[in-house]
Short mmCIF file of C-alpha atoms in Angstrom, two decimals:
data_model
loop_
_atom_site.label_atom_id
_atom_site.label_comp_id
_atom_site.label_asym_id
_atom_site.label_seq_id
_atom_site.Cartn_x
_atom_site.Cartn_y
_atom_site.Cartn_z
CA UNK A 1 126.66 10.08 -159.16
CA UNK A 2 124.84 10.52 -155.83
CA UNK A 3 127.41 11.80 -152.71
CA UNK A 4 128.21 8.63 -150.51
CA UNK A 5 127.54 10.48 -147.61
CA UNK A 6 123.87 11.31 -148.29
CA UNK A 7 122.98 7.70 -148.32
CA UNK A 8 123.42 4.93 -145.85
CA UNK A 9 125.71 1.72 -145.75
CA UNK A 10 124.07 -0.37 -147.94
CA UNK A 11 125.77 -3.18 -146.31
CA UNK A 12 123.98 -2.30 -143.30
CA UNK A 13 120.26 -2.38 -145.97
CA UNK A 14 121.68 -6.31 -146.83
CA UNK A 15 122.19 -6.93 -142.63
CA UNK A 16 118.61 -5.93 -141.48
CA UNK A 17 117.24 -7.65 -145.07
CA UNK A 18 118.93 -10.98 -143.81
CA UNK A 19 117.34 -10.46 -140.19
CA UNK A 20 114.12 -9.99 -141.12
CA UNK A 21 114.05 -13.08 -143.93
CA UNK A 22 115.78 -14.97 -140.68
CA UNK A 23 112.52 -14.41 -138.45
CA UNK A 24 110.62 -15.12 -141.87
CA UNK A 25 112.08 -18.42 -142.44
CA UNK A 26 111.21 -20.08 -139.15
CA UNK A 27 107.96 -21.09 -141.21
CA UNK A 28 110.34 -23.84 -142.38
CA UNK A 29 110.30 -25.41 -139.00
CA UNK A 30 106.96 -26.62 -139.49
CA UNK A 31 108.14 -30.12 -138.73
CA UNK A 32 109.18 -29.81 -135.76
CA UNK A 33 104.91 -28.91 -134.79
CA UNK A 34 103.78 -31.63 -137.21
CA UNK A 35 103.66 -34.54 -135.08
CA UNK A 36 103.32 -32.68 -131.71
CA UNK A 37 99.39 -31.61 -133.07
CA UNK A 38 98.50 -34.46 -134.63
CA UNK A 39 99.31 -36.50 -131.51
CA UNK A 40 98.39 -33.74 -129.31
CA UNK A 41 94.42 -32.69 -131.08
CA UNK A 42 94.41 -35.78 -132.84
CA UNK A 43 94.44 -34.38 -136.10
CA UNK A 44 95.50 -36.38 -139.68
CA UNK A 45 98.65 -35.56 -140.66
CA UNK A 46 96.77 -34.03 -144.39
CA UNK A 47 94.96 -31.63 -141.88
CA UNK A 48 97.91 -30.59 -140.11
CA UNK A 49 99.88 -30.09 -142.94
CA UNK A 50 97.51 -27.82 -144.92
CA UNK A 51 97.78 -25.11 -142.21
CA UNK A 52 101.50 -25.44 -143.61
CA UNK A 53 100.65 -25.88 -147.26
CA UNK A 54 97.81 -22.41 -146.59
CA UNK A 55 100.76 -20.15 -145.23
CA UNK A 56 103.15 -21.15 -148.21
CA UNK A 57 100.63 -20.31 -151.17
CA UNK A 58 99.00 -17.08 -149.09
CA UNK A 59 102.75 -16.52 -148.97
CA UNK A 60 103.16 -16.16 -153.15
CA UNK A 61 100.34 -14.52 -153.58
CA UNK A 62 100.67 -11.86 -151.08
CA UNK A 63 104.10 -11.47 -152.55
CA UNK A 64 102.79 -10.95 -155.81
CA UNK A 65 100.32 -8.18 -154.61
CA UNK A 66 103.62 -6.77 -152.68
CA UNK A 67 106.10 -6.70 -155.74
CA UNK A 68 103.02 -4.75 -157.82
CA UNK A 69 102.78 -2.47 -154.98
CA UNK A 70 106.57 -1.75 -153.58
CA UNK A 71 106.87 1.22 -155.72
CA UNK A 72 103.56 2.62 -154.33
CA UNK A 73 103.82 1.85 -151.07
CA UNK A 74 107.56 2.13 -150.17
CA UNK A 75 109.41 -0.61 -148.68
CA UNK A 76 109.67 0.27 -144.84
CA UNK A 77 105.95 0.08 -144.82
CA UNK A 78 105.54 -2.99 -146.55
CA UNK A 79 108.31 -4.74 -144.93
CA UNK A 80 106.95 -3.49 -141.60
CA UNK A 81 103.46 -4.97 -142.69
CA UNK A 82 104.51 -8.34 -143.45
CA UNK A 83 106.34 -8.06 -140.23
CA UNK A 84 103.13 -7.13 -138.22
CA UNK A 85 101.26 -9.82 -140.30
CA UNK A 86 103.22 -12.98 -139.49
CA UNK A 87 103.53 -11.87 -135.66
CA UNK A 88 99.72 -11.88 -135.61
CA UNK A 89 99.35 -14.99 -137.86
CA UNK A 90 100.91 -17.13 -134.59
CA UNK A 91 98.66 -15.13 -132.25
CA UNK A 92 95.93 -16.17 -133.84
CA UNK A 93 97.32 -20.11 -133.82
CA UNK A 94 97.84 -20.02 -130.39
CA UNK A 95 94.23 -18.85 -130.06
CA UNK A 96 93.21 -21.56 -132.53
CA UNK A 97 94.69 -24.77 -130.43
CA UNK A 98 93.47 -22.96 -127.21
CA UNK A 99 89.71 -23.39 -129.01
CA UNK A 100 91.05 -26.85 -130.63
CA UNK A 101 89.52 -24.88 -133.76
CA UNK A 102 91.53 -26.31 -137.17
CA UNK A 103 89.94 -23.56 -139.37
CA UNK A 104 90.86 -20.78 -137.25
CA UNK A 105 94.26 -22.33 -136.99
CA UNK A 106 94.43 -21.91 -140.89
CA UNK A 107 93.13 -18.82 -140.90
CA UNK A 108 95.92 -17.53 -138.15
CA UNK A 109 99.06 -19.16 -139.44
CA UNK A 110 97.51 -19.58 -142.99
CA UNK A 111 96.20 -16.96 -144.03
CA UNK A 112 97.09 -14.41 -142.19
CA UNK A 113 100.85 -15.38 -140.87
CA UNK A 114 101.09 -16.24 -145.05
CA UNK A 115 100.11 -12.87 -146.09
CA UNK A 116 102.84 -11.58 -143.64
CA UNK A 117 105.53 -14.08 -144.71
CA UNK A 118 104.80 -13.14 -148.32
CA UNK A 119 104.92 -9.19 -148.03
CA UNK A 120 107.69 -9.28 -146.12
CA UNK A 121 110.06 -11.96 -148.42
CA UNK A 122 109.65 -9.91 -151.59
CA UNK A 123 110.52 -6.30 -150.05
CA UNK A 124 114.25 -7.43 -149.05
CA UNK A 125 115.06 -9.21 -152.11
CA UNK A 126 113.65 -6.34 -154.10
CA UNK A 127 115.30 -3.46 -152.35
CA UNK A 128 118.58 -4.79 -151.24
CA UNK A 129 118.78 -6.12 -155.70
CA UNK A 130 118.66 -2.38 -155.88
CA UNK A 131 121.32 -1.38 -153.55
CA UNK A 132 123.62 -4.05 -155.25
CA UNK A 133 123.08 -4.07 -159.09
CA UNK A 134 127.19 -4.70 -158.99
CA UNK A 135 126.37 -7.95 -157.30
CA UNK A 136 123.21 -9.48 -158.10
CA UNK A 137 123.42 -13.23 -157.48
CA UNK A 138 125.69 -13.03 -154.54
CA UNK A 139 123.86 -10.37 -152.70
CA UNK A 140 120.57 -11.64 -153.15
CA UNK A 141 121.08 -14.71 -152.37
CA UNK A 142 122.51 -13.60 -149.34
CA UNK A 143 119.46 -12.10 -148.27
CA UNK A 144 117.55 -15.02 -149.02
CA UNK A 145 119.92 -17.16 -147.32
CA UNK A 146 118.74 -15.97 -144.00
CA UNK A 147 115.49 -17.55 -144.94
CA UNK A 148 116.82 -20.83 -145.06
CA UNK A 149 118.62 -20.64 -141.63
CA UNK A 150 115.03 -19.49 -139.71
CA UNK A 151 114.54 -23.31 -139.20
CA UNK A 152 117.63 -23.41 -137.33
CA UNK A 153 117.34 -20.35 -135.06
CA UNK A 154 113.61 -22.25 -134.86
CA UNK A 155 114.33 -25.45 -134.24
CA UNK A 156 117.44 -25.64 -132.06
CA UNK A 157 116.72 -22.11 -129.94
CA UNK A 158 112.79 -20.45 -130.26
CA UNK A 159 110.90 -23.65 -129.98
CA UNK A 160 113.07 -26.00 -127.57
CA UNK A 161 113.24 -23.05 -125.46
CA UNK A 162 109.76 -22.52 -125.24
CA UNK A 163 108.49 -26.27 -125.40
CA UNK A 164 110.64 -26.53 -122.30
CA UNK A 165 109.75 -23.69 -120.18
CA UNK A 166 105.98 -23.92 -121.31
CA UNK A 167 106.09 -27.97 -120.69
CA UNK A 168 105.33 -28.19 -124.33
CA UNK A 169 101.75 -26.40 -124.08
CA UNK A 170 101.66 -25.92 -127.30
CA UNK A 171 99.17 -22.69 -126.75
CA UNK A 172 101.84 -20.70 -124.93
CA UNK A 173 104.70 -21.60 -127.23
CA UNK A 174 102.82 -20.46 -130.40
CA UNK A 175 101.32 -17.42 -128.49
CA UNK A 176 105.19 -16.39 -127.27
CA UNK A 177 106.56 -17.32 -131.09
CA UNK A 178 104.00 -14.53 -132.43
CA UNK A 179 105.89 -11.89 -129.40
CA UNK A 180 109.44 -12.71 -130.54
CA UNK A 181 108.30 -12.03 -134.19
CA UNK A 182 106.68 -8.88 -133.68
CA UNK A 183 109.50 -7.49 -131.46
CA UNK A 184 112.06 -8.78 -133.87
CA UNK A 185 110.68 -7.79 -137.44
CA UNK A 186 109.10 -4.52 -136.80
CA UNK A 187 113.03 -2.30 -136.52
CA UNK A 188 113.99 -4.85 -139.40
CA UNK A 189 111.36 -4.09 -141.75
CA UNK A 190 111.93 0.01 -140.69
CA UNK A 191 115.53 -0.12 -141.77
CA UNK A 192 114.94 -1.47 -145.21
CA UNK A 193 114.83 1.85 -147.85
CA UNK A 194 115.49 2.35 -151.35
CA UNK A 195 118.56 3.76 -153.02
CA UNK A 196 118.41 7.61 -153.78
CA UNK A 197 117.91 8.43 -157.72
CA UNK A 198 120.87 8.69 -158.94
CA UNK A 199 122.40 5.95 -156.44
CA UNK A 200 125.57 3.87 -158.50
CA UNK A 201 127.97 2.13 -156.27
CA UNK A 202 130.58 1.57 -159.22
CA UNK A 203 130.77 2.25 -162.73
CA UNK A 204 129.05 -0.63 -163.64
CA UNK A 205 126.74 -0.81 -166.42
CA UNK A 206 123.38 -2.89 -165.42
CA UNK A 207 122.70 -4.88 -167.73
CA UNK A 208 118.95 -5.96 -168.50
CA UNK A 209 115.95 -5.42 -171.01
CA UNK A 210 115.43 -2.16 -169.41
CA UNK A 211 119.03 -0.22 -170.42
CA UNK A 212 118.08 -0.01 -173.87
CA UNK A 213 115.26 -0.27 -176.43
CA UNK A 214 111.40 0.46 -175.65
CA UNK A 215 110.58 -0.36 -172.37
CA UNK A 216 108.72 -3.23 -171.11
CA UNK A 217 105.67 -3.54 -169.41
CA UNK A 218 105.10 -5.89 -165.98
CA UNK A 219 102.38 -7.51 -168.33
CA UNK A 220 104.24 -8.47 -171.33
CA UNK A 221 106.51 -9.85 -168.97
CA UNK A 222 104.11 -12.10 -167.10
CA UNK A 223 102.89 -13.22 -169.69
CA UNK A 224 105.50 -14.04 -171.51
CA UNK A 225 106.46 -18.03 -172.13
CA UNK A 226 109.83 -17.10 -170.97
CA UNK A 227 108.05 -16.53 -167.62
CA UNK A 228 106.11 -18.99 -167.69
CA UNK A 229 109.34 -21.58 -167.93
CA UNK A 230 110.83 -19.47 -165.40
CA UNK A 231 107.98 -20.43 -162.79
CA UNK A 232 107.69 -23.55 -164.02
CA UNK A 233 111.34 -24.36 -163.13
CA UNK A 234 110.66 -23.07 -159.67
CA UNK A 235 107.43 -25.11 -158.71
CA UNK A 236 108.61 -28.15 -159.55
CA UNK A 237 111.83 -27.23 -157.19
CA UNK A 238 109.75 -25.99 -154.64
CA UNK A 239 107.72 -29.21 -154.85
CA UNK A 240 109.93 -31.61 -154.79
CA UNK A 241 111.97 -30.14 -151.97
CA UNK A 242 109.14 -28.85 -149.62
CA UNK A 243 108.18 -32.22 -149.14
CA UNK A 244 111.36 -32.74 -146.74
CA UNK A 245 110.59 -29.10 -145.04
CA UNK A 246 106.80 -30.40 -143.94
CA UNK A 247 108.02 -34.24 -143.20
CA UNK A 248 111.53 -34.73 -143.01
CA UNK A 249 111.20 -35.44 -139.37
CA UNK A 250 108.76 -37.56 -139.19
CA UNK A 251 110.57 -39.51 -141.94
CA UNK A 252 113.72 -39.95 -140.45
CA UNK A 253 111.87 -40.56 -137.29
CA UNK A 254 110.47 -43.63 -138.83
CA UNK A 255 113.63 -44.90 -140.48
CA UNK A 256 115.24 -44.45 -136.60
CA UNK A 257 112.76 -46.54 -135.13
CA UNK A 258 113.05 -49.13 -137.91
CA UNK A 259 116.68 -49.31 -137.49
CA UNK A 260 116.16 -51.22 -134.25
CA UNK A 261 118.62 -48.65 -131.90
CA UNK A 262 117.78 -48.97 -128.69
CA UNK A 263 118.81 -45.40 -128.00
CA UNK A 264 115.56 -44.47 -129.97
CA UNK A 265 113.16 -46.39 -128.89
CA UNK A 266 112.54 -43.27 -126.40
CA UNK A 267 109.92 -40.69 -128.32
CA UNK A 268 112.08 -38.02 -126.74
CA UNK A 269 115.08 -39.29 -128.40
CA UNK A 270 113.24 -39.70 -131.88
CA UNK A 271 111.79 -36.25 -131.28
CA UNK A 272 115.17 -34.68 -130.63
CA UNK A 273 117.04 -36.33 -134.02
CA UNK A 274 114.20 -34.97 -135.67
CA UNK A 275 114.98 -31.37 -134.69
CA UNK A 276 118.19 -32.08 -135.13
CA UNK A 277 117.82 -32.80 -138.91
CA UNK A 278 115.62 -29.50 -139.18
CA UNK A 279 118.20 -27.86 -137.88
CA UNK A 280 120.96 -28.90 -140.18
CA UNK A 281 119.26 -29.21 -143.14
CA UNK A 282 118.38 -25.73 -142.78
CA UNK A 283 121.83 -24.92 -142.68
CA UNK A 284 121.95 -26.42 -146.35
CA UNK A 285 118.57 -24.80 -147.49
CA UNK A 286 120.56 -21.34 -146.24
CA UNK A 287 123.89 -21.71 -147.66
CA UNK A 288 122.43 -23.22 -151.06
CA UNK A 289 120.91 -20.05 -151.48
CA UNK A 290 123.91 -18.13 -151.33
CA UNK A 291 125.97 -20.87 -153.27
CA UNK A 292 123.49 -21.03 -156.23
CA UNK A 293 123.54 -17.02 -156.13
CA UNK A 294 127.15 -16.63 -156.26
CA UNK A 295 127.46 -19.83 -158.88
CA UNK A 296 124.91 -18.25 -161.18
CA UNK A 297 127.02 -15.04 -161.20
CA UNK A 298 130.00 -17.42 -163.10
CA UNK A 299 128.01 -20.39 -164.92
CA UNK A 300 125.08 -18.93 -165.79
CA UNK A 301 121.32 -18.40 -164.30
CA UNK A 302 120.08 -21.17 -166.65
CA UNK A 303 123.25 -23.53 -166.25
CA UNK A 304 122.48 -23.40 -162.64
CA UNK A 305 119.26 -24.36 -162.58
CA UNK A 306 119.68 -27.45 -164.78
CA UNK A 307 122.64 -28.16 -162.24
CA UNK A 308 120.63 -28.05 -158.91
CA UNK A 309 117.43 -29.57 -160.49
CA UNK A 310 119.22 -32.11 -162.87
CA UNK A 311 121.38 -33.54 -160.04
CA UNK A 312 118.02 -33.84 -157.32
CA UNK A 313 116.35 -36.47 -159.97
CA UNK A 314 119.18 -39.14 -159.13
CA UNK A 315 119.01 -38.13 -155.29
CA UNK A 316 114.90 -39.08 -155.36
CA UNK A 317 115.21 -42.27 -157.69
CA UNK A 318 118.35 -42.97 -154.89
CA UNK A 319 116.11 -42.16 -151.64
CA UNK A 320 113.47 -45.07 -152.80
CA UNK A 321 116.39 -47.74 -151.74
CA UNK A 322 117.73 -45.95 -149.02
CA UNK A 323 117.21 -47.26 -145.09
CA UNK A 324 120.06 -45.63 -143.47
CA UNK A 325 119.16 -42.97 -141.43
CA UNK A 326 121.97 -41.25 -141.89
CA UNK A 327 122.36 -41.20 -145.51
CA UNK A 328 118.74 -40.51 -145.49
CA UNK A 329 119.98 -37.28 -143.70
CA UNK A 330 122.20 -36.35 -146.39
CA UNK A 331 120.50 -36.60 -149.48
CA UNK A 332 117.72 -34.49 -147.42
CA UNK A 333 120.57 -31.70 -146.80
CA UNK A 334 121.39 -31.73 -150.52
CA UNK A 335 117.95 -31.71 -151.60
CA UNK A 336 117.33 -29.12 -149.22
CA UNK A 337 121.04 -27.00 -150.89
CA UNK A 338 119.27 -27.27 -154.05
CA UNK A 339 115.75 -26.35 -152.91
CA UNK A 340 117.03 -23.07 -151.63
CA UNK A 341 119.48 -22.92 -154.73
CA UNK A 342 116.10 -21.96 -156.87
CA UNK A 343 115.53 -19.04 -154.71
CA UNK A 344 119.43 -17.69 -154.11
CA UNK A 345 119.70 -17.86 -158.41
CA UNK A 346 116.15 -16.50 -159.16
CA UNK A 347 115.86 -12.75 -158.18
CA UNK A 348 119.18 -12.30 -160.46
CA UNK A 349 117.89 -14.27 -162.98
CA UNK A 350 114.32 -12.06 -163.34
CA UNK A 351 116.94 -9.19 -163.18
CA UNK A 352 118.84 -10.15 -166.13
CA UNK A 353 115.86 -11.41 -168.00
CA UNK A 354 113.50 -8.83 -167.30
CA UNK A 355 115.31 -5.88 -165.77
CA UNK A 356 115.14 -3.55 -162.67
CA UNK A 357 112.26 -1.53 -163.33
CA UNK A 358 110.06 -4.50 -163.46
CA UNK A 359 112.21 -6.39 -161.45
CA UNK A 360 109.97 -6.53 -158.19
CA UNK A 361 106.32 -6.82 -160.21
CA UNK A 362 108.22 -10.19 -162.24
CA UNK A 363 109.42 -12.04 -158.88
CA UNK A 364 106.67 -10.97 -157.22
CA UNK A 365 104.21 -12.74 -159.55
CA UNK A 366 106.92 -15.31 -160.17
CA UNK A 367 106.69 -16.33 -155.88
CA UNK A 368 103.21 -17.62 -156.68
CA UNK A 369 105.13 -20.87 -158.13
CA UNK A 370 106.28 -21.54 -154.31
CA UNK A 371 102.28 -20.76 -153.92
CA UNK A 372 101.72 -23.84 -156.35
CA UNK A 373 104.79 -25.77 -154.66
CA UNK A 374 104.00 -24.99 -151.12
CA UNK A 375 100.32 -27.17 -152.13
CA UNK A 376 101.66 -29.42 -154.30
CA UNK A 377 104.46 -30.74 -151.89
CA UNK A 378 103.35 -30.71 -148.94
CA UNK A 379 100.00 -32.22 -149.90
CA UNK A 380 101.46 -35.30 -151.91
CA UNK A 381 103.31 -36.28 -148.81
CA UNK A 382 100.82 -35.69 -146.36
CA UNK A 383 97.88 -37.83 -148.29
CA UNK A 384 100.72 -40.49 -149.64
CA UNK A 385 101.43 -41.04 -145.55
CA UNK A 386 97.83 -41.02 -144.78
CA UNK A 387 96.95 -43.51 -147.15
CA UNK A 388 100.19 -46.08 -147.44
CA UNK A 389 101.21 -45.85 -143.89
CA UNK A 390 102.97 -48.76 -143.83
CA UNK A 391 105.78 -47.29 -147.01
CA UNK A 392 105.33 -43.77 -147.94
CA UNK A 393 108.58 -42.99 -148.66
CA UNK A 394 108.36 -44.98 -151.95
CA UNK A 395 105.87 -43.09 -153.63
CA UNK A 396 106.83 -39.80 -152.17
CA UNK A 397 110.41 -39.95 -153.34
CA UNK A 398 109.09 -41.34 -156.91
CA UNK A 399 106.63 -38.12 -157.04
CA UNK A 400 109.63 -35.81 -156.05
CA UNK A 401 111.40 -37.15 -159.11
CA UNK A 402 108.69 -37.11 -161.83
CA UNK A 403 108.22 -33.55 -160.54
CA UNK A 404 112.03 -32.83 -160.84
CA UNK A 405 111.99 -34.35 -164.11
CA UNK A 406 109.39 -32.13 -165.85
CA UNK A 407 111.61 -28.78 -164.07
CA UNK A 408 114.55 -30.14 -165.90
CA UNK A 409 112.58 -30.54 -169.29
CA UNK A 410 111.41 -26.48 -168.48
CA UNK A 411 115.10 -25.47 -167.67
CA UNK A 412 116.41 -26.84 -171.25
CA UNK A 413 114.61 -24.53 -173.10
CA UNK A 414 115.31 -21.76 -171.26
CA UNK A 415 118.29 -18.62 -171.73
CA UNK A 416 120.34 -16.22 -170.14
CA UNK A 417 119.02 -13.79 -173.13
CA UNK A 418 117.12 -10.81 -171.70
CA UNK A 419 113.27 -11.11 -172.99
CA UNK A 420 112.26 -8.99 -175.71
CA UNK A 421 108.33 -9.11 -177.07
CA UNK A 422 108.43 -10.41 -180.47
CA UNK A 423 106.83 -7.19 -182.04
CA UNK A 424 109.67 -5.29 -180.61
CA UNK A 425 111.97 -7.77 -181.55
CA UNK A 426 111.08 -7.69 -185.05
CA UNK A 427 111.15 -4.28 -185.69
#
């Protein structure tokens, strides 16, 4: 066993994983810019949305490419990448609305600020799941957590801030965004190192495909159809729940002003409960990440995600009748519990499945479902409010459940069992 001493505090690895997801998750604020551009450049709300919807799936992919490439690469550099990436992604934006240019804008936040968000959400997980193979689910989703909570430090601190001492010129707020990021991820993303050979907190034995028996290969992993259920599970999650991260605010905006309260007929006031939801369903998408972690540690990694996509189907089929804003609000704060449940329970679950070794090559690869989601989702909603104005919430909340539906089907025929190829198996 490696000396304690010649390592550091890989609590302190976790701490600057979490901070760096943190700045990484303000993507999930999106929202709260939705209806400020399309009012402001007069933009649809389908054209607005796929700058989202192009940052999400450059996101998966470019954490694919990152998980193949940790090993090689290392993951201060990577993380410190990403980091550099995403920072530059809202430089660009700001340049973009300064030019009133939407392709530029996707190219800034899209493609670029997507390729950062996606290089730099895979190196965490990875690492700090190899600092902690004593705690798997609760540690990971830990890290992940701080994802979920970037809306909040977004929504209720960067964004007010800057809308109000910018007088909501949008240019300068996305320009100063890009500063914050850059000064905040780079001495994250430096801190984050792997585990000396040799490196065993406890006397733990890890369990996983990779402990015994020949050794598998990132292919016959990814192309397994245990993988393929895996991501299956996950984009229909990511789906259905993504649709509340791009809209919820303009949908409970809506429901406000239909409620006939004269406290909202202000579009200040509207604005403002709109944040407010962002902010505390974030809270949810944060902590369900850590609760789903820890749960899957005790019921199970396939258990828990028949739980937390089983129990969404009845909270869509529920949110066609609802009109109270407020229970509106909840159901969006479980939905949003369970969204980020799929990504606090996955990293463990490709660990026990798949193993360490290929550990960060299978999530990797596996992120490009929240590729597939981050389209699907946001997309559905977007063209389902452009084209029934008058009652989108019908068909949006009917789509969320089909989608959650066919998840659930996926989840039932997975296992906990770790994957073995068949040749292998039957020898």
């Amino acid at each position: 066993m490696t000396d304690a001493r010649s390592y550091p505090n890989r609590w302190r690895i976790a701490i600057f994983g979490t901070l760096l997801q943190v700045c990484l998750g303000t993507v999930y604020a999106w929202s709260f810019f939705q209806k400020p551009l399309v009012s402001t450049y007069g933009w649809s709300n389908s054209q607005v949305a796929w700058t989202f919807s192009t940052a999400i799936c450059c996101l998966g992919l470019a954490a694919a490419w990152g998980g193949m490439n940790l090993s090689k690469i290392g993951p201060r550099k990577l993380a410190m990448a990403g980091g550099v990436l995403f920072g530059i992604g809202y430089l660009v934006a700001a340049l973009a609305l300064s030019l009133q240019n939407l392709v530029v804008l996707y190219i800034g936040y899209g493609f670029i600020g997507g390729a950062g968000l996606g290089l730099g959400y895979v190196t965490p997980v990875a690492t700090v799941a190899k600092w902690f193979p004593d705690k798997k689910g609760l540690v990971t989703g830990m890290v992940v957590m701080g994802f979920g909570f970037g809306a909040l430090v977004m929504s209720k601190l960067i964004a007010p801030i800057l809308m109000t001492r910018f007088d909501h010129n949008l240019v300068q707020v996305f320009f100063w965004i890009g500063i914050v990021m850059l000064v905040l991820t780079l001495p994250a993303g430096f801190n984050l190192i792997n585990p000396p050979d040799g490196f065993s907190p406890t006397k733990t034995t890890v369990s996983g495909p990779s402990t015994g028996g020949p050794a598998l290969t990132g292919r016959q992993c990814v192309l397994s159809g245990k993988f393929f259920m895996m991501w299956m599970v996950l984009t229909c999650n990511v789906s259905a729940g993504i649709m509340f991260i791009g809209f919820q605010s303009p949908m409970l905006q809506a429901l406000l002003r239909d409620s006939n309260a004269a406290k909202y007929a202000d579009p200040a006031a509207l604005a403002a409960a709109g944040a407010t939801l962002i902010a505390i369903s974030s809270v949810f998408n944060g902590v369900g990440r850590f609760f789903w972690g820890s749960l899957s540690d005790k019921v199970g990694r396939t258990n828990a995600f028949r739980l937390l996509v089983g129990s969404q189907i009845a909270i869509f089929i529920a949110l066609i009748y609802i009109k109270s804003p407020w229970i509106f609000g909840a159901l969006v704060c479980y939905v949003l519990l369970c969204y980020g449940g799929g990504f606090g329970a996955m990293p463990a679950f490709v660990l026990d499945v798949f193993g360490p070794v290929q550990m960060p090559v299978v999530y990797g690869v596996i992120l490009t479902g929240w590729s597939a989601g981050g389209i699907i989702g946001p997309q559905l909603a977007a063209v389902i409010r452009d084209r029934f104005p008058a009652n989108p919430g019908v068909y949006t909340y009917a789509c969320g459940a089909i989608l959650l539906a066919i998840g659930f089907a996926f989840s039932l025929a997975l296992s906990d069992k770790p994957f073995a190829p068949r040749a292998a198996a039957q020898n």
